[in-house]
Amino acid sequence: AAMLRLDPDALPPVEGRSAFYDDVMRGLTLRQKTLPAKYFYDTEGSRLFDRICELPEYYPTRTEIGILRDHADDIAAFAGEKAALIEFGSGSSTKVRLLLGAMRHPAYVPIDISGEHMIEAVERLRLDYPDVPMHPVETDFTQDAALPTIISGRRRIGFFPGSTIGNFTPDQAEAFLRRAAGTLGAGAGFVVGVDLKKDPAVLHAAYNDRQGVTAAFNLNLLARINRELHGEIDLAHFRHLAFYNAAAGRVEMHIESLKRQRVRIAGDMFAFRNGETIHTENSCKYAVDEFQALAKRAGWHPEVCFTDADKLFSVHLLAR
Ligand code: AVI
């Protein structure tokens, strides 16, 4: 089977000590405490994320769905007949339905870190697309994974919707696209959803929803540490913080300590100053030409970019 080589530096997890444990221990000893955003997506976090996508303030999901619906035939023509659609971070596999419905004889390979959530989604998808070969791959899509044999003889089309690419820094995004170019191979295509720069007030509302779902999503990271790493963190002494960092062109999410405190995790103590934060996510926003320049540096040719009428969101078609 072909290998997805996405992170050459990745080491296999040490027996008995999970990557999550290692990353928490390392992240909480940094000067700016930091936890990788990928750990949001346990089963509970994936459910909360699905609720975020339905929120009135969270425009990206419905806007991107509108763009994909309007341009499904263009994207199907770009992909060609008998393409293998490889989705990075497939989650609930909702948006791919728009493409599968327009494509001729596709195969589908969803890749996701949240195995249970993905398998349930693929079971539902199979009922509606019984003729489409599907082979889910449970992994962190920044790691190496074997690509299943159902893709052989098919043109590979990467699908990376939702502006998940914005959760990388620009350098990380470029490295990801470069590795994906190698993995998907000559003649491949890539369909990438990218959130656009816009009025910071719109961004602020999207990441500080009135129902507090985004806050619960962010704080679920601490709940997950309690569940999986014998953490004894009192969530009442922390709060959700999200703001637009204009200089960096990104929304940042943090978890802020509401007092000076020490918390115990798996036997180790971590000290927090009052107001100290854990940086939990970047969500980078790109103008169309900024993203096209980044894609070019990574070895892709920007073919076309679709946006909605309000210029909230973009869907790029890249070729190589
Ligand atoms: C998955 N990702 C693109 C979302 C975003 O907007 O960066 C995750 C998210 N974080 C807070 N709300 C949604």
mmCIF file of C-alpha atoms and ligand atoms in Angstrom:
data_model
loop_
_atom_site.group_PDB
_atom_site.id
_atom_site.type_symbol
_atom_site.label_atom_id
_atom_site.label_comp_id
_atom_site.label_asym_id
_atom_site.label_seq_id
_atom_site.Cartn_x
_atom_site.Cartn_y
_atom_site.Cartn_z
ATOM 1 C CA ALA A 1 0.000 0.000 0.000
ATOM 2 C CA ALA A 2 1.153 3.555 -0.678
ATOM 3 C CA MET A 3 2.250 5.463 2.401
ATOM 4 C CA LEU A 4 0.984 8.839 3.470
ATOM 5 C CA ARG A 5 4.150 10.603 4.540
ATOM 6 C CA LEU A 6 2.953 13.641 6.360
ATOM 7 C CA ASP A 7 5.323 13.984 9.269
ATOM 8 C CA PRO A 8 8.819 12.604 8.806
ATOM 9 C CA ASP A 9 9.754 13.525 12.386
ATOM 10 C CA ALA A 10 6.864 11.640 13.967
ATOM 11 C CA LEU A 11 7.912 8.886 16.352
ATOM 12 C CA PRO A 12 5.710 5.925 17.204
ATOM 13 C CA PRO A 13 4.019 6.341 20.609
ATOM 14 C CA VAL A 14 5.918 4.763 23.513
ATOM 15 C CA GLU A 15 4.179 1.697 24.947
ATOM 16 C CA GLY A 16 2.115 2.524 28.010
ATOM 17 C CA ARG A 17 2.570 6.311 27.758
ATOM 18 C CA SER A 18 0.235 7.883 25.271
ATOM 19 C CA ALA A 19 1.138 10.684 22.888
ATOM 20 C CA PHE A 20 -1.570 12.693 24.669
ATOM 21 C CA TYR A 21 0.214 12.242 28.024
ATOM 22 C CA ASP A 22 3.575 13.224 26.516
ATOM 23 C CA ASP A 23 2.138 16.277 24.744
ATOM 24 C CA VAL A 24 0.314 17.477 27.892
ATOM 25 C CA MET A 25 3.430 17.087 30.046
ATOM 26 C CA ARG A 26 5.569 18.920 27.487
ATOM 27 C CA GLY A 27 2.977 21.583 26.642
ATOM 28 C CA LEU A 28 2.293 22.593 30.241
ATOM 29 C CA THR A 29 5.978 23.166 30.974
ATOM 30 C CA LEU A 30 6.450 25.664 28.119
ATOM 31 C CA ARG A 31 6.740 29.364 29.004
ATOM 32 C CA GLN A 32 3.508 29.973 27.064
ATOM 33 C CA LYS A 33 1.603 26.877 28.093
ATOM 34 C CA THR A 34 0.301 25.249 24.906
ATOM 35 C CA LEU A 35 -1.748 22.169 24.042
ATOM 36 C CA PRO A 36 -2.128 20.820 20.475
ATOM 37 C CA ALA A 37 -5.598 21.536 19.038
ATOM 38 C CA LYS A 38 -5.911 18.001 17.677
ATOM 39 C CA TYR A 39 -6.705 16.772 21.225
ATOM 40 C CA PHE A 40 -10.043 18.606 21.137
ATOM 41 C CA TYR A 41 -11.457 15.774 19.082
ATOM 42 C CA ASP A 42 -12.231 12.899 21.416
ATOM 43 C CA THR A 43 -15.793 11.569 21.033
ATOM 44 C CA GLU A 44 -17.208 14.274 23.324
ATOM 45 C CA GLY A 45 -15.208 17.020 21.590
ATOM 46 C CA SER A 46 -16.240 15.826 18.129
ATOM 47 C CA ARG A 47 -19.891 16.050 19.231
ATOM 48 C CA LEU A 48 -19.352 19.568 20.574
ATOM 49 C CA PHE A 49 -17.638 20.553 17.321
ATOM 50 C CA ASP A 50 -20.660 19.319 15.360
ATOM 51 C CA ARG A 51 -22.813 21.612 17.538
ATOM 52 C CA ILE A 52 -20.479 24.553 16.833
ATOM 53 C CA CYS A 53 -21.059 23.985 13.109
ATOM 54 C CA GLU A 54 -24.797 24.557 13.656
ATOM 55 C CA LEU A 55 -24.426 27.778 15.660
ATOM 56 C CA PRO A 56 -25.865 30.993 14.206
ATOM 57 C CA GLU A 57 -22.552 32.828 14.813
ATOM 58 C CA TYR A 58 -20.348 30.116 13.261
ATOM 59 C CA TYR A 59 -20.624 31.111 9.582
ATOM 60 C CA PRO A 60 -17.822 28.886 8.106
ATOM 61 C CA THR A 61 -19.748 25.605 7.893
ATOM 62 C CA ARG A 62 -22.923 26.809 6.217
ATOM 63 C CA THR A 63 -21.009 29.210 3.976
ATOM 64 C CA GLU A 64 -18.648 26.509 2.734
ATOM 65 C CA ILE A 65 -21.575 24.123 2.191
ATOM 66 C CA GLY A 66 -23.190 26.807 0.015
ATOM 67 C CA ILE A 67 -20.002 27.181 -2.049
ATOM 68 C CA LEU A 68 -19.617 23.406 -2.454
ATOM 69 C CA ARG A 69 -23.263 23.102 -3.463
ATOM 70 C CA ASP A 70 -22.978 25.936 -6.015
ATOM 71 C CA HIS A 71 -19.775 24.493 -7.503
ATOM 72 C CA ALA A 72 -20.232 20.724 -7.055
ATOM 73 C CA ASP A 73 -20.285 20.212 -10.827
ATOM 74 C CA ASP A 74 -17.126 22.303 -11.328
ATOM 75 C CA ILE A 75 -15.354 20.303 -8.632
ATOM 76 C CA ALA A 76 -16.565 16.992 -10.082
ATOM 77 C CA ALA A 77 -15.226 18.057 -13.515
ATOM 78 C CA PHE A 78 -11.923 19.032 -11.901
ATOM 79 C CA ALA A 79 -11.693 15.624 -10.155
ATOM 80 C CA GLY A 80 -12.604 13.637 -13.270
ATOM 81 C CA GLU A 81 -14.057 10.163 -13.514
ATOM 82 C CA LYS A 82 -12.999 7.389 -11.076
ATOM 83 C CA ALA A 83 -11.149 9.667 -8.695
ATOM 84 C CA ALA A 84 -10.183 8.658 -5.166
ATOM 85 C CA LEU A 85 -11.294 11.347 -2.760
ATOM 86 C CA ILE A 86 -9.017 11.399 0.292
ATOM 87 C CA GLU A 87 -10.406 13.550 3.090
ATOM 88 C CA PHE A 88 -8.084 14.813 5.826
ATOM 89 C CA GLY A 89 -9.919 15.126 9.166
ATOM 90 C CA SER A 90 -13.253 13.844 7.861
ATOM 91 C CA GLY A 91 -15.216 14.223 11.126
ATOM 92 C CA SER A 92 -18.879 13.613 10.402
ATOM 93 C CA SER A 93 -18.335 13.305 6.608
ATOM 94 C CA THR A 94 -21.166 15.738 5.875
ATOM 95 C CA LYS A 95 -19.667 17.993 3.210
ATOM 96 C CA VAL A 96 -18.287 15.122 1.152
ATOM 97 C CA ARG A 97 -21.861 14.145 0.283
ATOM 98 C CA LEU A 98 -22.088 17.196 -1.948
ATOM 99 C CA LEU A 99 -19.064 16.013 -3.927
ATOM 100 C CA LEU A 100 -19.926 12.293 -3.984
ATOM 101 C CA GLY A 101 -23.339 13.193 -5.356
ATOM 102 C CA ALA A 102 -21.787 15.079 -8.300
ATOM 103 C CA MET A 103 -18.737 12.878 -9.042
ATOM 104 C CA ARG A 104 -18.712 9.910 -11.446
ATOM 105 C CA HIS A 105 -17.636 6.583 -9.883
ATOM 106 C CA PRO A 106 -15.604 7.989 -6.998
ATOM 107 C CA ALA A 107 -13.949 6.090 -4.145
ATOM 108 C CA TYR A 108 -13.715 7.646 -0.683
ATOM 109 C CA VAL A 109 -10.950 7.452 1.928
ATOM 110 C CA PRO A 110 -11.777 9.426 5.104
ATOM 111 C CA ILE A 111 -8.880 9.961 7.538
ATOM 112 C CA ASP A 112 -9.687 11.006 11.108
ATOM 113 C CA ILE A 113 -8.183 10.880 14.604
ATOM 114 C CA SER A 114 -11.618 10.223 16.173
ATOM 115 C CA GLY A 115 -12.150 6.615 15.132
ATOM 116 C CA GLU A 116 -15.540 5.866 16.675
ATOM 117 C CA HIS A 117 -17.064 9.108 15.413
ATOM 118 C CA MET A 118 -15.682 8.471 11.908
ATOM 119 C CA ILE A 119 -16.868 4.844 11.720
ATOM 120 C CA GLU A 120 -20.430 5.885 12.669
ATOM 121 C CA ALA A 121 -20.331 8.589 10.003
ATOM 122 C CA VAL A 122 -19.085 6.179 7.324
ATOM 123 C CA GLU A 123 -21.809 3.663 8.230
ATOM 124 C CA ARG A 124 -24.434 6.339 7.555
ATOM 125 C CA LEU A 125 -22.672 7.388 4.354
ATOM 126 C CA ARG A 126 -22.577 3.808 3.024
ATOM 127 C CA LEU A 127 -26.378 3.600 3.262
ATOM 128 C CA ASP A 128 -26.735 6.619 0.985
ATOM 129 C CA TYR A 129 -23.856 5.821 -1.427
ATOM 130 C CA PRO A 130 -23.890 2.008 -1.625
ATOM 131 C CA ASP A 131 -21.871 1.937 -4.872
ATOM 132 C CA VAL A 132 -18.986 4.081 -3.616
ATOM 133 C CA PRO A 133 -16.019 2.058 -2.298
ATOM 134 C CA MET A 134 -15.043 3.477 1.105
ATOM 135 C CA HIS A 135 -12.140 2.725 3.391
ATOM 136 C CA PRO A 136 -11.794 4.794 6.598
ATOM 137 C CA VAL A 137 -8.326 5.261 8.092
ATOM 138 C CA GLU A 138 -8.126 6.056 11.824
ATOM 139 C CA THR A 139 -5.109 8.256 12.370
ATOM 140 C CA ASP A 140 -3.871 11.748 13.087
ATOM 141 C CA PHE A 141 -3.598 13.021 9.513
ATOM 142 C CA THR A 142 -0.276 14.716 10.263
ATOM 143 C CA GLN A 143 1.232 11.238 10.773
ATOM 144 C CA ASP A 144 2.245 8.512 8.346
ATOM 145 C CA ALA A 145 -0.535 6.104 7.434
ATOM 146 C CA ALA A 146 -0.941 3.332 4.896
ATOM 147 C CA LEU A 147 -3.323 4.355 2.120
ATOM 148 C CA PRO A 148 -5.806 1.550 1.371
ATOM 149 C CA THR A 149 -5.626 -0.345 -1.912
ATOM 150 C CA ILE A 150 -9.054 0.890 -3.103
ATOM 151 C CA ILE A 151 -7.283 4.009 -4.401
ATOM 152 C CA SER A 152 -5.024 2.133 -6.837
ATOM 153 C CA GLY A 153 -5.491 3.120 -10.476
ATOM 154 C CA ARG A 154 -7.423 6.226 -9.475
ATOM 155 C CA ARG A 155 -6.462 9.887 -9.629
ATOM 156 C CA ARG A 156 -6.032 11.138 -6.073
ATOM 157 C CA ILE A 157 -7.966 14.185 -5.025
ATOM 158 C CA GLY A 158 -7.294 15.515 -1.547
ATOM 159 C CA PHE A 159 -10.250 17.087 0.257
ATOM 160 C CA PHE A 160 -9.530 19.355 3.225
ATOM 161 C CA PRO A 161 -12.636 21.421 3.984
ATOM 162 C CA GLY A 162 -13.674 23.509 6.965
ATOM 163 C CA SER A 163 -10.530 25.661 7.086
ATOM 164 C CA THR A 164 -8.897 22.980 9.203
ATOM 165 C CA ILE A 165 -5.738 24.072 7.377
ATOM 166 C CA GLY A 166 -6.109 27.310 9.340
ATOM 167 C CA ASN A 167 -5.423 25.369 12.527
ATOM 168 C CA PHE A 168 -1.827 25.058 11.315
ATOM 169 C CA THR A 169 0.493 28.072 11.385
ATOM 170 C CA PRO A 170 1.375 29.246 7.841
ATOM 171 C CA ASP A 171 4.707 27.365 8.047
ATOM 172 C CA GLN A 172 2.958 24.199 9.205
ATOM 173 C CA ALA A 173 0.298 24.610 6.488
ATOM 174 C CA GLU A 174 2.989 24.916 3.833
ATOM 175 C CA ALA A 175 4.790 21.824 5.142
ATOM 176 C CA PHE A 176 1.497 19.908 5.219
ATOM 177 C CA LEU A 177 0.650 20.859 1.622
ATOM 178 C CA ARG A 178 4.162 19.942 0.466
ATOM 179 C CA ARG A 179 3.987 16.499 2.079
ATOM 180 C CA ALA A 180 0.457 15.970 0.759
ATOM 181 C CA ALA A 181 1.751 16.806 -2.740
ATOM 182 C CA GLY A 182 4.257 13.962 -2.390
ATOM 183 C CA THR A 183 1.649 11.584 -1.014
ATOM 184 C CA LEU A 184 -1.099 12.318 -3.513
ATOM 185 C CA GLY A 185 1.398 12.128 -6.375
ATOM 186 C CA ALA A 186 1.760 13.515 -9.895
ATOM 187 C CA GLY A 187 -1.493 14.645 -11.483
ATOM 188 C CA ALA A 188 -3.242 14.942 -8.123
ATOM 189 C CA GLY A 189 -5.762 17.597 -7.182
ATOM 190 C CA PHE A 190 -6.583 19.217 -3.869
ATOM 191 C CA VAL A 191 -9.844 20.847 -2.771
ATOM 192 C CA VAL A 192 -9.078 23.074 0.235
ATOM 193 C CA GLY A 193 -11.553 25.167 2.240
ATOM 194 C CA VAL A 194 -9.979 28.314 3.683
ATOM 195 C CA ASP A 195 -11.571 30.916 5.930
ATOM 196 C CA LEU A 196 -11.062 34.486 4.689
ATOM 197 C CA LYS A 197 -9.850 37.575 6.558
ATOM 198 C CA LYS A 198 -12.798 39.759 7.559
ATOM 199 C CA ASP A 199 -14.241 42.186 10.119
ATOM 200 C CA PRO A 200 -12.801 41.092 13.499
ATOM 201 C CA ALA A 201 -16.244 41.542 15.105
ATOM 202 C CA VAL A 202 -17.608 38.730 12.922
ATOM 203 C CA LEU A 203 -14.686 36.507 13.924
ATOM 204 C CA HIS A 204 -15.089 37.403 17.583
ATOM 205 C CA ALA A 205 -18.746 36.384 17.568
ATOM 206 C CA ALA A 206 -17.979 33.108 15.764
ATOM 207 C CA TYR A 207 -15.529 32.019 18.476
ATOM 208 C CA ASN A 208 -17.493 33.446 21.436
ATOM 209 C CA ASP A 209 -20.988 32.120 20.771
ATOM 210 C CA ARG A 210 -23.790 33.125 23.096
ATOM 211 C CA GLN A 211 -24.753 29.568 23.997
ATOM 212 C CA GLY A 212 -21.230 28.816 25.216
ATOM 213 C CA VAL A 213 -20.710 25.775 23.000
ATOM 214 C CA THR A 214 -17.267 26.972 21.876
ATOM 215 C CA ALA A 215 -16.346 27.537 25.533
ATOM 216 C CA ALA A 216 -17.433 23.958 26.356
ATOM 217 C CA PHE A 217 -15.439 22.680 23.349
ATOM 218 C CA ASN A 218 -12.310 24.491 24.532
ATOM 219 C CA LEU A 219 -12.704 23.465 28.200
ATOM 220 C CA ASN A 220 -13.377 19.845 27.160
ATOM 221 C CA LEU A 221 -9.607 19.653 26.749
ATOM 222 C CA LEU A 222 -9.235 19.987 30.541
ATOM 223 C CA ALA A 223 -12.115 17.543 31.082
ATOM 224 C CA ARG A 224 -10.320 15.112 28.783
ATOM 225 C CA ILE A 225 -7.121 15.469 30.832
ATOM 226 C CA ASN A 226 -9.189 14.656 33.932
ATOM 227 C CA ARG A 227 -10.802 11.632 32.226
ATOM 228 C CA GLU A 228 -7.762 10.130 30.556
ATOM 229 C CA LEU A 229 -4.745 11.292 32.555
ATOM 230 C CA HIS A 230 -6.066 11.195 36.132
ATOM 231 C CA GLY A 231 -6.234 14.970 36.179
ATOM 232 C CA GLU A 232 -7.709 16.781 39.173
ATOM 233 C CA ILE A 233 -8.435 20.080 37.444
ATOM 234 C CA ASP A 234 -11.394 22.120 38.716
ATOM 235 C CA LEU A 235 -12.919 23.497 35.506
ATOM 236 C CA ALA A 236 -14.713 26.219 37.503
ATOM 237 C CA HIS A 237 -11.338 27.929 38.003
ATOM 238 C CA PHE A 238 -10.650 28.309 34.286
ATOM 239 C CA ARG A 239 -12.419 30.091 31.465
ATOM 240 C CA HIS A 240 -12.584 30.160 27.664
ATOM 241 C CA LEU A 241 -10.796 33.039 25.914
ATOM 242 C CA ALA A 242 -10.860 33.715 22.137
ATOM 243 C CA PHE A 243 -9.726 36.825 20.252
ATOM 244 C CA TYR A 244 -8.502 37.936 16.826
ATOM 245 C CA ASN A 245 -4.747 38.561 16.704
ATOM 246 C CA ALA A 246 -4.609 40.985 13.757
ATOM 247 C CA ALA A 247 -0.803 41.025 13.481
ATOM 248 C CA ALA A 248 -0.744 37.227 13.054
ATOM 249 C CA GLY A 249 -3.998 37.102 11.033
ATOM 250 C CA ARG A 250 -5.531 34.491 13.285
ATOM 251 C CA VAL A 251 -8.102 33.804 15.956
ATOM 252 C CA GLU A 252 -6.424 32.399 19.055
ATOM 253 C CA MET A 253 -8.175 30.269 21.640
ATOM 254 C CA HIS A 254 -6.776 30.045 25.130
ATOM 255 C CA ILE A 255 -7.879 28.647 28.468
ATOM 256 C CA GLU A 256 -7.347 31.256 31.186
ATOM 257 C CA SER A 257 -6.667 30.510 34.842
ATOM 258 C CA LEU A 258 -9.060 32.534 37.026
ATOM 259 C CA LYS A 259 -6.702 32.504 40.004
ATOM 260 C CA ARG A 260 -3.224 31.608 41.159
ATOM 261 C CA GLN A 261 -3.412 27.843 41.524
ATOM 262 C CA ARG A 262 -1.626 24.520 41.270
ATOM 263 C CA VAL A 263 -3.235 21.550 39.560
ATOM 264 C CA ARG A 264 -2.259 17.896 39.715
ATOM 265 C CA ILE A 265 -2.139 15.780 36.551
ATOM 266 C CA ALA A 266 -1.002 12.149 36.692
ATOM 267 C CA GLY A 267 0.943 12.862 39.867
ATOM 268 C CA ASP A 268 2.714 15.991 38.584
ATOM 269 C CA MET A 269 1.917 19.531 39.764
ATOM 270 C CA PHE A 270 1.537 22.495 37.403
ATOM 271 C CA ALA A 271 1.465 26.082 38.669
ATOM 272 C CA PHE A 272 -0.689 28.820 37.102
ATOM 273 C CA ARG A 273 -0.497 32.549 37.735
ATOM 274 C CA ASN A 274 -3.787 34.444 37.955
ATOM 275 C CA GLY A 275 -4.688 35.233 34.318
ATOM 276 C CA GLU A 276 -2.093 32.865 32.845
ATOM 277 C CA THR A 277 -3.328 31.036 29.748
ATOM 278 C CA ILE A 278 -2.919 27.749 27.933
ATOM 279 C CA HIS A 279 -2.851 28.451 24.177
ATOM 280 C CA THR A 280 -5.112 25.764 22.708
ATOM 281 C CA GLU A 281 -5.738 26.756 19.076
ATOM 282 C CA ASN A 282 -4.797 29.022 16.195
ATOM 283 C CA SER A 283 -7.330 29.562 13.444
ATOM 284 C CA CYS A 284 -5.496 31.415 10.662
ATOM 285 C CA LYS A 285 -7.412 33.478 8.130
ATOM 286 C CA TYR A 286 -6.102 34.097 4.595
ATOM 287 C CA ALA A 287 -6.852 36.513 1.760
ATOM 288 C CA VAL A 288 -7.262 34.587 -1.522
ATOM 289 C CA ASP A 289 -3.863 35.710 -2.886
ATOM 290 C CA GLU A 290 -2.103 34.951 0.407
ATOM 291 C CA PHE A 291 -3.289 31.368 0.335
ATOM 292 C CA GLN A 292 -2.480 30.962 -3.357
ATOM 293 C CA ALA A 293 1.083 32.158 -2.724
ATOM 294 C CA LEU A 294 1.411 29.667 0.149
ATOM 295 C CA ALA A 295 0.099 26.809 -2.046
ATOM 296 C CA LYS A 296 2.600 27.704 -4.789
ATOM 297 C CA ARG A 297 5.488 27.614 -2.338
ATOM 298 C CA ALA A 298 4.302 24.099 -1.426
ATOM 299 C CA GLY A 299 4.382 22.882 -5.031
ATOM 300 C CA TRP A 300 0.722 23.275 -6.037
ATOM 301 C CA HIS A 301 -0.779 25.293 -8.916
ATOM 302 C CA PRO A 302 -3.833 27.288 -7.845
ATOM 303 C CA GLU A 303 -6.401 26.610 -10.593
ATOM 304 C CA VAL A 304 -9.460 28.449 -9.327
ATOM 305 C CA CYS A 305 -10.905 29.814 -6.105
ATOM 306 C CA PHE A 306 -14.622 29.999 -5.326
ATOM 307 C CA THR A 307 -16.047 32.320 -2.666
ATOM 308 C CA ASP A 308 -19.522 33.239 -1.394
ATOM 309 C CA ALA A 309 -21.086 36.606 -2.274
ATOM 310 C CA ASP A 310 -20.154 38.088 1.132
ATOM 311 C CA LYS A 311 -16.499 36.973 0.808
ATOM 312 C CA LEU A 312 -16.598 35.106 4.098
ATOM 313 C CA PHE A 313 -15.063 31.813 2.954
ATOM 314 C CA SER A 314 -13.084 30.352 0.036
ATOM 315 C CA VAL A 315 -12.709 26.956 -1.634
ATOM 316 C CA HIS A 316 -9.468 26.538 -3.590
ATOM 317 C CA LEU A 317 -8.844 23.961 -6.312
ATOM 318 C CA LEU A 318 -5.135 23.146 -6.531
ATOM 319 C CA ALA A 319 -3.407 20.884 -9.062
ATOM 320 C CA ARG A 320 0.056 19.493 -9.524
HETATM 321 C C1 AVI B 1 -11.823 22.785 12.847
HETATM 322 N N1 AVI B 1 -11.460 24.183 12.833
HETATM 323 C C2 AVI B 1 -11.357 24.678 11.460
HETATM 324 C C3 AVI B 1 -12.319 25.039 13.676
HETATM 325 C C4 AVI B 1 -11.882 26.524 13.549
HETATM 326 O O1 AVI B 1 -12.747 27.348 13.338
HETATM 327 O O2 AVI B 1 -10.680 26.798 13.629
HETATM 328 C C5 AVI B 1 -12.285 24.618 15.117
HETATM 329 C C6 AVI B 1 -12.999 25.572 16.015
HETATM 330 N N2 AVI B 1 -12.493 26.168 17.060
HETATM 331 C C7 AVI B 1 -13.393 26.941 17.618
HETATM 332 N N3 AVI B 1 -14.501 26.865 16.926
HETATM 333 C C8 AVI B 1 -14.286 26.009 15.934
#
